Coordinates of C-alpha atoms and ligand atoms in Angstrom, one line a residue:
X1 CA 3.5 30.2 -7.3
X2 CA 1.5 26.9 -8.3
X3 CA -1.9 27.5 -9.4
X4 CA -2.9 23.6 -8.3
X5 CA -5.7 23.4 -6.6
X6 CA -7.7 26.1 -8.2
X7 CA -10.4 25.9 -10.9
X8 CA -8.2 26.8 -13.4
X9 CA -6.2 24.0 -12.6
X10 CA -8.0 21.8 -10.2
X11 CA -6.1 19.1 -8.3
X12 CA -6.6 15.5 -10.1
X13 CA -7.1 12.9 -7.3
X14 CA -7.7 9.0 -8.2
X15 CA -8.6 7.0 -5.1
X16 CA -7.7 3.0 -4.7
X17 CA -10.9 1.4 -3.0
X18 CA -14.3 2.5 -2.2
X19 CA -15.0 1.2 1.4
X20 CA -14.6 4.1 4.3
X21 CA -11.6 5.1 4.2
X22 CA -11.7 6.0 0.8
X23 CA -15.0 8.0 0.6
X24 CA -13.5 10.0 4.0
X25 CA -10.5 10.9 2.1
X26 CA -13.4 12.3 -0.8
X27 CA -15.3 13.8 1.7
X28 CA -12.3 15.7 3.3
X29 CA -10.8 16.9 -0.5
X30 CA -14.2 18.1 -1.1
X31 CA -15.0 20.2 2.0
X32 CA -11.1 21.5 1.5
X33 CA -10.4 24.7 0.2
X34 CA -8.8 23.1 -2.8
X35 CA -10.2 22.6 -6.0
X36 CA -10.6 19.2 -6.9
X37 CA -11.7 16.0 -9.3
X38 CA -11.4 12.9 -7.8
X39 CA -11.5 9.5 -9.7
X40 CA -12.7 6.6 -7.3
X41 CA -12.1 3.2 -8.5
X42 CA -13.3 -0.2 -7.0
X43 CA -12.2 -3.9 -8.0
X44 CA -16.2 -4.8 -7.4
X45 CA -19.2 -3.2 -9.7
X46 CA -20.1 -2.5 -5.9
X47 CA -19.3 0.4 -3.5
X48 CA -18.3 0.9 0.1
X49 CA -15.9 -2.1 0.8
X50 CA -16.7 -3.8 4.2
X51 CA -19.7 -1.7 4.6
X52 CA -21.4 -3.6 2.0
X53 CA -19.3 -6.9 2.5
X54 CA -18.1 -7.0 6.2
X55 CA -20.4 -5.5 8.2
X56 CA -22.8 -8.5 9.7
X57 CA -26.4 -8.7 8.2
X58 CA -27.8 -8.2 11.4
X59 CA -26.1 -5.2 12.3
X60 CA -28.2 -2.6 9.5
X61 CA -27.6 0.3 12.0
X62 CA -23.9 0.3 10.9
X63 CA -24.9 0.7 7.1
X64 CA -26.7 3.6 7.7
X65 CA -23.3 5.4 6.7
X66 CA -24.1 4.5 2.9
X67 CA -26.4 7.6 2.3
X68 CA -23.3 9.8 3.5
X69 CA -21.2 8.0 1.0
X70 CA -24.3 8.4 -1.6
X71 CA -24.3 12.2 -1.0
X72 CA -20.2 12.4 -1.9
X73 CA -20.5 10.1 -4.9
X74 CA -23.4 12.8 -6.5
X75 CA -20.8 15.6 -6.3
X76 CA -20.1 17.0 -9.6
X77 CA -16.2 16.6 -8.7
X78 CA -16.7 12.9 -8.2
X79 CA -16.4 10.1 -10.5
X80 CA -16.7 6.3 -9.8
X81 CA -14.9 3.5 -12.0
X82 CA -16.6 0.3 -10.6
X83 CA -15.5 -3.0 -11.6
X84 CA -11.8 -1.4 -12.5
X85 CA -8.8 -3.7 -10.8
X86 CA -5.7 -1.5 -10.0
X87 CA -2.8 -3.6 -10.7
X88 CA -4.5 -5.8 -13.7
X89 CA -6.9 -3.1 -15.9
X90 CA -4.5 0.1 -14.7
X91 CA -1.4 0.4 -13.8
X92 CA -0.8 2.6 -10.5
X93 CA 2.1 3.8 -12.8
X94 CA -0.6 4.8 -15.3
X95 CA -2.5 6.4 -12.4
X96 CA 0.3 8.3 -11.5
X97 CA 0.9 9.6 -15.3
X98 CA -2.9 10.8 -15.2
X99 CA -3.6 11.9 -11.5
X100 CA -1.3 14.5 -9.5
X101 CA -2.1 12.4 -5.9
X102 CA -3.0 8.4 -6.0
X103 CA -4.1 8.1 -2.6
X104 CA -4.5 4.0 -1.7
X105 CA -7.2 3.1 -0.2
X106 CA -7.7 -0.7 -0.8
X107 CA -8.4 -2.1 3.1
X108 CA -6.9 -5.4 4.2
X109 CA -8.5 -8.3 2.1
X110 CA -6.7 -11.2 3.4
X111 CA -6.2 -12.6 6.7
X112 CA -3.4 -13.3 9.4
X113 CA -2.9 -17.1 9.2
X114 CA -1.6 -19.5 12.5
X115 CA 0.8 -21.3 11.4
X116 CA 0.3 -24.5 13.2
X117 CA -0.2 -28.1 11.3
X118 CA -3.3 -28.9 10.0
X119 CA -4.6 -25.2 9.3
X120 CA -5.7 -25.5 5.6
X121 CA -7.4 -29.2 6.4
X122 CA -11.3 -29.4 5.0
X123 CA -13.3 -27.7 8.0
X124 CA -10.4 -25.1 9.0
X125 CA -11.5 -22.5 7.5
X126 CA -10.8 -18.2 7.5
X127 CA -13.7 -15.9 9.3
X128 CA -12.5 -13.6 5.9
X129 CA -14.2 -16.2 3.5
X130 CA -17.1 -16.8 5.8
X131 CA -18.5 -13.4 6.2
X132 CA -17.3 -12.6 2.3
X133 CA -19.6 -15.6 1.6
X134 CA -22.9 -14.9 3.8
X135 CA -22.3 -11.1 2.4
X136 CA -22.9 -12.1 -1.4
X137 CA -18.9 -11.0 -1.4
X138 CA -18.1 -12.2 -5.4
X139 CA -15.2 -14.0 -4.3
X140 CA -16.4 -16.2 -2.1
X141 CA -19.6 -17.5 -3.4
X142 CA -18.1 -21.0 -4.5
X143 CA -16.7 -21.6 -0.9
X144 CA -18.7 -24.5 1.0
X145 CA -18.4 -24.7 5.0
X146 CA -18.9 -27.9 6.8
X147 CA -21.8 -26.6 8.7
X148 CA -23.1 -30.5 8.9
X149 CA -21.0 -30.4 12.1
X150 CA -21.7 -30.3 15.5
X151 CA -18.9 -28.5 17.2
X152 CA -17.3 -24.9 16.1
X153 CA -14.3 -23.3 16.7
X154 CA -13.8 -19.8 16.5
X155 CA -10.0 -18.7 17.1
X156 CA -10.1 -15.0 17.9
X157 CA -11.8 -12.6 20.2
X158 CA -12.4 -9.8 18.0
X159 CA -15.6 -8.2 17.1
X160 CA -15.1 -10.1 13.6
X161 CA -15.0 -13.4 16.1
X162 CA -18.3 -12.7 17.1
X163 CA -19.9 -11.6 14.1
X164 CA -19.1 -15.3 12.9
X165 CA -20.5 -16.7 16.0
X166 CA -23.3 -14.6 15.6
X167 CA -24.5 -15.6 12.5
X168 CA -23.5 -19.5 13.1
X169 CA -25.9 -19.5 16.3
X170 CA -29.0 -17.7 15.4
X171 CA -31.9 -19.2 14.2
X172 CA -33.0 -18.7 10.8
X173 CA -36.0 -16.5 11.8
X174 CA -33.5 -14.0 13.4
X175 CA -31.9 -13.7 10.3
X176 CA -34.7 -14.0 7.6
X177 CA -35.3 -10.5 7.1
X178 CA -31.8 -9.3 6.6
X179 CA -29.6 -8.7 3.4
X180 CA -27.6 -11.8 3.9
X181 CA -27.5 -13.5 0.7
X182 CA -30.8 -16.4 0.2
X183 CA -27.9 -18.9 -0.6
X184 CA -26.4 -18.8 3.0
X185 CA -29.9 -18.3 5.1
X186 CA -30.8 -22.0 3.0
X187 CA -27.5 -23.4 3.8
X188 CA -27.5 -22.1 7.6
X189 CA -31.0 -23.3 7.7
X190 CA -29.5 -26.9 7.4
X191 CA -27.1 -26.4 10.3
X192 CA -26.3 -28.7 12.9
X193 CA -24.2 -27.1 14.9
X194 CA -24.5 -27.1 18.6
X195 CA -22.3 -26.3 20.0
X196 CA -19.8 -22.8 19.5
X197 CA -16.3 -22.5 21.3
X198 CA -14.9 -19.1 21.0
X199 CA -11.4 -19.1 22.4
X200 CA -9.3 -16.2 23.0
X201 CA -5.8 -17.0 23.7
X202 CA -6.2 -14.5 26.7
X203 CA -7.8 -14.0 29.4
X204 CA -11.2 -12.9 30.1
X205 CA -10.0 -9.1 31.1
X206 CA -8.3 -9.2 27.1
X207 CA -11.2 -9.9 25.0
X208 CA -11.2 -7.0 22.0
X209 CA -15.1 -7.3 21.7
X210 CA -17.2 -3.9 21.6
X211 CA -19.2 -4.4 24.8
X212 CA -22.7 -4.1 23.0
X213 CA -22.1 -7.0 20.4
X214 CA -20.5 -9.3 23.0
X215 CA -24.0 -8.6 24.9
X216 CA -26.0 -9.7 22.3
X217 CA -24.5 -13.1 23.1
X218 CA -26.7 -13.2 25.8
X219 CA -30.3 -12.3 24.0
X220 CA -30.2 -14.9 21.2
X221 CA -33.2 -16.9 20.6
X222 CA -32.1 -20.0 20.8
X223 CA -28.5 -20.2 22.1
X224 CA -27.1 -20.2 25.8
X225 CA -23.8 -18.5 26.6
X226 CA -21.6 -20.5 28.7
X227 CA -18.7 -19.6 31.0
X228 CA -16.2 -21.4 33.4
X229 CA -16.6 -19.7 36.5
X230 CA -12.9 -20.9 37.0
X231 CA -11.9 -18.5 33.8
X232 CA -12.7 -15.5 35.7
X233 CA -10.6 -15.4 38.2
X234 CA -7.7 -12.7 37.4
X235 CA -3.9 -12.6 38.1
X236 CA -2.7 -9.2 39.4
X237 CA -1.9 -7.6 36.0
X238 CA -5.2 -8.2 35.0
X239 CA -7.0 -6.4 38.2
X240 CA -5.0 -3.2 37.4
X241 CA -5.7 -3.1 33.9
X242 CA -9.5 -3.3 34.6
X243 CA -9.0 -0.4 37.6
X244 CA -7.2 1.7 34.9
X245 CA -9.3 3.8 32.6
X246 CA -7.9 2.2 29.8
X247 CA -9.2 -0.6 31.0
X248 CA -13.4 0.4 30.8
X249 CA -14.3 -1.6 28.3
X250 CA -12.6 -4.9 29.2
X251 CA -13.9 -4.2 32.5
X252 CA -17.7 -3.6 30.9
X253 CA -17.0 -7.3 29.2
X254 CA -16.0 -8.5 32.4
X255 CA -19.4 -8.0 33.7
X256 CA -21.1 -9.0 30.5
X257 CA -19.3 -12.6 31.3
X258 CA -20.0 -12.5 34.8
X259 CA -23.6 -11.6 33.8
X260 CA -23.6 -15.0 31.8
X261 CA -22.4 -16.7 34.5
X262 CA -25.1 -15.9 37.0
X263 CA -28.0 -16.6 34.6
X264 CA -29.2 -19.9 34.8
X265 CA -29.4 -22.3 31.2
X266 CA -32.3 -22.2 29.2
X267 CA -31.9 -25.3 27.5
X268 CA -31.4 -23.9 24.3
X269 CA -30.8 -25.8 20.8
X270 CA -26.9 -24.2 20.7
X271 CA -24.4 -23.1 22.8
X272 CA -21.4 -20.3 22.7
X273 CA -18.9 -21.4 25.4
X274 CA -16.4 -18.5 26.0
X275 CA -13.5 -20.3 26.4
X276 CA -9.9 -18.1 27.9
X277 CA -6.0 -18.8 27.5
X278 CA -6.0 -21.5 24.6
X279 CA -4.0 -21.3 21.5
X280 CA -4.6 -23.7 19.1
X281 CA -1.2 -25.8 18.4
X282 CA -2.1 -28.2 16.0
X283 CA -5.5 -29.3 13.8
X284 CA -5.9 -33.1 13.4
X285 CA -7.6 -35.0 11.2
X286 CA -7.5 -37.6 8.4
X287 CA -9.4 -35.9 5.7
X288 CA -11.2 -33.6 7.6
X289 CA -10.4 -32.0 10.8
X290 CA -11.4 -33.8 13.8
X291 CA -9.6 -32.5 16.9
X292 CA -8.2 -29.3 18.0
X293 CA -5.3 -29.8 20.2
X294 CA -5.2 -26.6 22.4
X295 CA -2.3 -25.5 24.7
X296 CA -3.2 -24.1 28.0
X297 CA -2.1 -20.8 28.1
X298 CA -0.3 -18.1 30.7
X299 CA -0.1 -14.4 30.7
X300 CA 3.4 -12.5 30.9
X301 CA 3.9 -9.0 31.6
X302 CA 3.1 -6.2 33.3
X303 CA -0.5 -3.9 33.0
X304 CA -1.5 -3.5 29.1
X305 CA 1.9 -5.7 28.1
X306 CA 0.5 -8.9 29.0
X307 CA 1.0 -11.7 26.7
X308 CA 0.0 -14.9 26.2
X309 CA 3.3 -18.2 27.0
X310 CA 2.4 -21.4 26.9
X311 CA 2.6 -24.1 29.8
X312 CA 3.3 -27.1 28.0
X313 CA -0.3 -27.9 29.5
X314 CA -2.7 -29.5 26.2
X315 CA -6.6 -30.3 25.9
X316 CA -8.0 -31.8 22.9
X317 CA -11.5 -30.9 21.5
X318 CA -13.3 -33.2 19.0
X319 CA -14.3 -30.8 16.7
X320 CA -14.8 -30.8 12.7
X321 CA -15.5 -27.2 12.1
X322 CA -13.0 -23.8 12.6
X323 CA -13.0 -21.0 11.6
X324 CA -9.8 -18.3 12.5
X325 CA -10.5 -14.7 13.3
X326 CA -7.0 -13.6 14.2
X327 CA -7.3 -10.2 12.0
X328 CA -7.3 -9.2 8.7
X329 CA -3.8 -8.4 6.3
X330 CA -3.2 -6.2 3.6
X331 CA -2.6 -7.6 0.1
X332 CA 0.2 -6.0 -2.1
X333 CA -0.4 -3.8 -5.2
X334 CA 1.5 -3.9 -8.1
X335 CA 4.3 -1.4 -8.5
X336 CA 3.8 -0.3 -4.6
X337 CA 6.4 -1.2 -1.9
X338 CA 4.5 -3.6 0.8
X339 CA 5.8 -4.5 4.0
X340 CA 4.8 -7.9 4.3
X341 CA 5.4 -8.8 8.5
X342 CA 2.9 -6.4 8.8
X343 CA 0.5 -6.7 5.9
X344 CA 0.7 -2.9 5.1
X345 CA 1.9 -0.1 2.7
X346 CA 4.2 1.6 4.7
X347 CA 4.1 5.5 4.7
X348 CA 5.3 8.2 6.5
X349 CA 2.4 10.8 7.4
X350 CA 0.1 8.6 5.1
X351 CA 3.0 9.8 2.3
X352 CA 3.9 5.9 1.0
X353 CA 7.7 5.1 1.0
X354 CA 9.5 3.5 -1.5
X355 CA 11.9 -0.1 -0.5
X356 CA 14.7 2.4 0.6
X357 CA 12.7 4.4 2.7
X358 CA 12.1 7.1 0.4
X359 CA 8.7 9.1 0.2
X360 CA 6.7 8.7 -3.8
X361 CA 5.7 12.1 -4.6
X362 CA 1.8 12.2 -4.8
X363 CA 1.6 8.5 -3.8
X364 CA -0.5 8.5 -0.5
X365 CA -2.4 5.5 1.2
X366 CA -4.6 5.6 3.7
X367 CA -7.2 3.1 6.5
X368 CA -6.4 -0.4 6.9
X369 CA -3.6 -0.5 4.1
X370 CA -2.1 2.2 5.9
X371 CA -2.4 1.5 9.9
X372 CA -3.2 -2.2 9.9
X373 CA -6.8 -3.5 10.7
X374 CA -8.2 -2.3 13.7
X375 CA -10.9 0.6 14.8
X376 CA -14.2 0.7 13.7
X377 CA -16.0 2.5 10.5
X378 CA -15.6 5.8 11.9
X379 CA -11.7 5.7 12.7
X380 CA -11.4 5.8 9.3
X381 CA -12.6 9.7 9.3
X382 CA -10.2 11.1 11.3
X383 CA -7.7 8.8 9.5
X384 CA -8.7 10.4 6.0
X385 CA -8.4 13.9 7.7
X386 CA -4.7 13.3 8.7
X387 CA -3.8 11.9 5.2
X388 CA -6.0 14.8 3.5
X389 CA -3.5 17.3 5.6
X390 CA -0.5 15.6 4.3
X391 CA -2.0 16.0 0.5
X392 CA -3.2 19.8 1.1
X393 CA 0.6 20.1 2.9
X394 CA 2.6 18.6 -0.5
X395 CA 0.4 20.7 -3.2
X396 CA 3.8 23.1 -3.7
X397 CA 6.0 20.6 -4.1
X398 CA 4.1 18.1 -6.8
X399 CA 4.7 17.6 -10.1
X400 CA 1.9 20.5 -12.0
X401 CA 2.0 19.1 -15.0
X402 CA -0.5 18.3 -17.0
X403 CA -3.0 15.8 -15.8
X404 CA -5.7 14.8 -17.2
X405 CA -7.3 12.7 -14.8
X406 CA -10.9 11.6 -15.7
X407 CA -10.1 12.0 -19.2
X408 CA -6.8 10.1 -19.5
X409 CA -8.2 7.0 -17.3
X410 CA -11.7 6.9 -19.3
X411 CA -9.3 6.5 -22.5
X412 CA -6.9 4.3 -20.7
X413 CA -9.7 1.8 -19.8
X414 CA -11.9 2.3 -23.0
X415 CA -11.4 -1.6 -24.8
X416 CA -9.8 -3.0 -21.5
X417 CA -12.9 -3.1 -19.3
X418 CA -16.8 -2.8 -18.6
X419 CA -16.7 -0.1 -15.9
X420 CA -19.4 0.0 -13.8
X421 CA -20.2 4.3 -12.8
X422 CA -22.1 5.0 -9.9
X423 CA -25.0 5.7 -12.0
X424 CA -24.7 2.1 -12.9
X425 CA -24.3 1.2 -9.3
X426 CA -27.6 3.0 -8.6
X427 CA -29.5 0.5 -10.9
X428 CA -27.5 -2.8 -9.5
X429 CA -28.8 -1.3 -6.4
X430 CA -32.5 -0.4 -7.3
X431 CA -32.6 -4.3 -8.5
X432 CA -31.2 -5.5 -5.2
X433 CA -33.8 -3.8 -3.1
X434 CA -36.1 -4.6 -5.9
X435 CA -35.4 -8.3 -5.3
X436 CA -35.4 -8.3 -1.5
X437 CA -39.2 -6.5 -1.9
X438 CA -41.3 -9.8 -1.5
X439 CA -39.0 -11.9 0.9
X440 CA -39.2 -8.8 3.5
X441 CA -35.4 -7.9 2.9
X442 CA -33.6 -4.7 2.7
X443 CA -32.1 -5.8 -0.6
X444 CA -31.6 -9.5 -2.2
X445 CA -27.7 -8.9 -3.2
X446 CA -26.5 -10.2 -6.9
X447 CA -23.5 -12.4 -5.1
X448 CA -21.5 -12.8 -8.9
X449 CA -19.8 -9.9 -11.2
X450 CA -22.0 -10.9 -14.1
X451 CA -25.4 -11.0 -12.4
X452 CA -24.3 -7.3 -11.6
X453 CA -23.3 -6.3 -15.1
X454 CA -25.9 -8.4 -16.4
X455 CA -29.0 -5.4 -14.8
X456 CA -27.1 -2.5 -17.4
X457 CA -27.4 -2.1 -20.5
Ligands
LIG1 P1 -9.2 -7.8 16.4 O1 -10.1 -6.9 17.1 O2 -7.8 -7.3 16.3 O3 -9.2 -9.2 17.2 C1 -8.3 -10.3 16.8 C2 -8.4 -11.4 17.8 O4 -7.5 -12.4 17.4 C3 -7.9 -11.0 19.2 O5 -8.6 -11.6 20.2 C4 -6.4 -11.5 19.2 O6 -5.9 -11.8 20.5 C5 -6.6 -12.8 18.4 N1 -5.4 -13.3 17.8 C6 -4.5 -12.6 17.1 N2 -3.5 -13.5 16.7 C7 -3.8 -14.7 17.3 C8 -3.1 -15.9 17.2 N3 -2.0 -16.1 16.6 N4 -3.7 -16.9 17.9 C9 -4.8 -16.8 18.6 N5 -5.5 -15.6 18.7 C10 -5.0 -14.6 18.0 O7 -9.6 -8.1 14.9 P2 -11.0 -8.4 14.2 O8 -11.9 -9.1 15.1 O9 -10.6 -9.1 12.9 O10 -11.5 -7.0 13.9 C11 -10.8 -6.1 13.0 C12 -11.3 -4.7 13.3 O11 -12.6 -4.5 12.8 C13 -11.4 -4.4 14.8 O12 -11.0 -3.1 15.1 C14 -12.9 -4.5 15.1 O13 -13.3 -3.8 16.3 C15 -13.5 -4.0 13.8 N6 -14.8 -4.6 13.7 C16 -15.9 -3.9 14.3 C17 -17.1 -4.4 14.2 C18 -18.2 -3.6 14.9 O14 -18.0 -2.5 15.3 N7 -19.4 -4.1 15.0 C19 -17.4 -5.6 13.6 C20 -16.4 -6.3 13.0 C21 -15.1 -5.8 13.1 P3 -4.9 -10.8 21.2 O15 -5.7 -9.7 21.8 O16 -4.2 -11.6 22.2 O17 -3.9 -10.2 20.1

């Protein structure tokens, strides 16, 4: 019988990707039976994925999951490899030679594109790169946004859709005193938008917003929500699907809009209109976008089918700013089979399949890069359970020979790369809140790898 899994011969774990989903797939190996050593390694010198780089400023409630990743990351089973690039400094080949399970945990870092002329003109821009960039993301800190414009466009209505929208139409004072980076606050402090469309290509009962942050829409200091009264009225489909339980919180957003509608304007400096059954067709523009030209929109199908067929019907805005929130993608790893209609590794039972449909012993994936983007943080949990049970389920059957683990990928990266451990991380992070002190911020974020490196020794 195979001894993996016991102290004697604990099982050797390396995880892809520190956001959620990989510190619930920790969390689960470690309250497991099994003996364990797991090997988390990050692209960034900085944990916790879209905790750290996707959740909004203004939201610090939904960061207060960090200390519960802190607490798995100071287990003596754990180690972190920051600033480590699967694919470029380590081979998952290499991780697969050292590790007994590679479990994949690298989110969706792109985005879904439209595919309609005009998308990549100056002022079309993705939601990914915007909240990357106002989150002191590393990638994004050389991206500019036209934010001299009057008129936005937001193309989506997902919760990322209104996280944008959010942080476009607050004042500056709503914002001061959060960890968005000091670069953005200045540049949003220079903004001259006015007014915000955020367009859904459905109706009103098919928005995807959590009820609470599409509230918020209505308590901003200086921005009015506005809503056609003409938008609300519902085909059939619609009714039943807000009668159906499934149906609670489009119904709760329904009354959110209808709560909009009642209240009178306050003459604020900006504006969110809420705008229902437009997809955008084509972006105009010399240079620079000008003019979104929008196609009017029907919905086909039966309860919880219905989609959206245009009518032929088109409206022009003058607008020179967009941004698209359609969802995020998945990005392909080297040496792992990628389906790429649907941005995702595929797996069976979280067990990642090879082109012919085969299942890679020990090679696991699991979140976003598994299922596709949706959920929030805490989907991810019950997520890493299920692809912990299919792990615990294949001990008998892998490969128990040696593996080093922490030992083999320490020598692997020795010479190739600076990694960053989570001790390290602890002082990038004491000198982030250490920065933020005298501006009244949680933490002034470094925004570039060096700055990062540059607070070790
Ligand atoms: P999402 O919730 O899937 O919303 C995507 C939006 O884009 C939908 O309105 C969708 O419309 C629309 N869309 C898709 N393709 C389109 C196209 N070709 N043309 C026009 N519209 C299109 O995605 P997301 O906003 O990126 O959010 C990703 C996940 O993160 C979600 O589960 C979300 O709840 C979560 N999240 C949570 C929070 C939070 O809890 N505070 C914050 C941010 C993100 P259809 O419905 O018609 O497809």
């Amino acid at each position: 019988m195979s001894s993996l899994g016991t102290e004697q011969q604990p099982l050797q774990v390396a995880i892809v990707g520190s956001g959620p989903s990989g510190f619930y797939v920790a969390e689960s190996l470690l309250k497991s039976d099994t003996a364990v050593r797991i090997a988390m390694i990050e692209r960034l010198p900085a944990p916790f994925g879209l905790v750290r780089y996707g959740v909004a400023p203004d939201h610090p409630k939904l960061k207060e999951v960090i200390p519960v990743y802190d607490r798995i990351a100071q287990s003596p089973q754990f180690s972190f490899y920051g600033n480590v690039t699967v694919g470029r400094d380590v081979s998952v080949a290499e991780l697969r030679n050292a590790f007994h399970v590679v479990v994949l945990a690298s989110g969706a870092e792109s985005d879904r594109r439209m595919g309609i002329p005009g998308e990549d003109l100056p002022g079309s821009y993705t939601a990914t790169e915007f909240v990357g960039w106002y989150n002191g993301h590393p990638d994004f800190q050389d991206r500019s946004f036209d934010l001299d414009q009057e008129v936005a466009v937001i193309i989506g209505q997902g919760n990322v859709a209104i996280d944008v929208c959010r942080i476009l139409a607050k004042t500056v004072d709503e914002l001061r005193h959060t960890d968005i980076t000091a670069h953005a606050l200045d540049r949003l402090a220079t903004s001259k938008i006015q007014e915000i469309h955020l367009v859904g290509r459905r109706g009103p009962a098919q928005t995807k917003f959590t009820t609470k942050e599409f509230r918020e829409l209505g308590v901003l200091a200086d921005c009015d929500p506005v809503v056609d009264p003409a938008d609300l009225a519902l085909n059939p489909e619609s009714q039943a699907e807000l009668s159906d339980k499934r149906g609670a919180v489009a119904k709760k957003n329904l009354e959110v809009l209808q709560g909009f509608l009642a209240r009178p304007s306050r003459g604020a400096r900006r504006r969110v209109h809420l705008r229902f059954l437009l997809s955008p067709v084509e972006l105009k523009g010399g240079t620079h976008l000008d003019r979104v030209v929008f196609e009017r929109n029907q919905l086909k199908g039966g309860p919880f089918e219905q989609s959206a067929r245009g009518t032929g019907s088109r409206e022009e805005l003058a607008a020179g700013l967009l941004f698209r929130s359609i969802g995020y993608r998945g990005t392909p790893i080297p040496g792992v089979s990628f389906d790429p209609k649907q941005g995702i590794i595929p797996t069976r039972e979280s067990r990642v399949t090879d082109e012919a449909g085969a299942v890679v012993s020990g090679l696991f994936a699991t979140g976003w890069i598994k299922r596709g983007p949706s959920g929030i943080i805490g989907t991810n949990k019950p997520d890493a359970v299920a692809t912990v049970q299919s792990i615990l389920a294949d001990l008998p059957s892998l490969d128990t020979g040696p593996r080093p683990g922490n030992a083999a990928l320490a020598a692997l990266l020795a010479g190739r790369r600076r990694v960053v451990s989570y001790r390290d991380w602890q002082a990038i992070d004491a000198a982030e809140i250490k920065r933020g002190l005298s501006e009244g911020k949680p933490r002034e974020k470094f925004t570039r790898v060096d700055e990062m490196l540059g607070v070790l020794p």
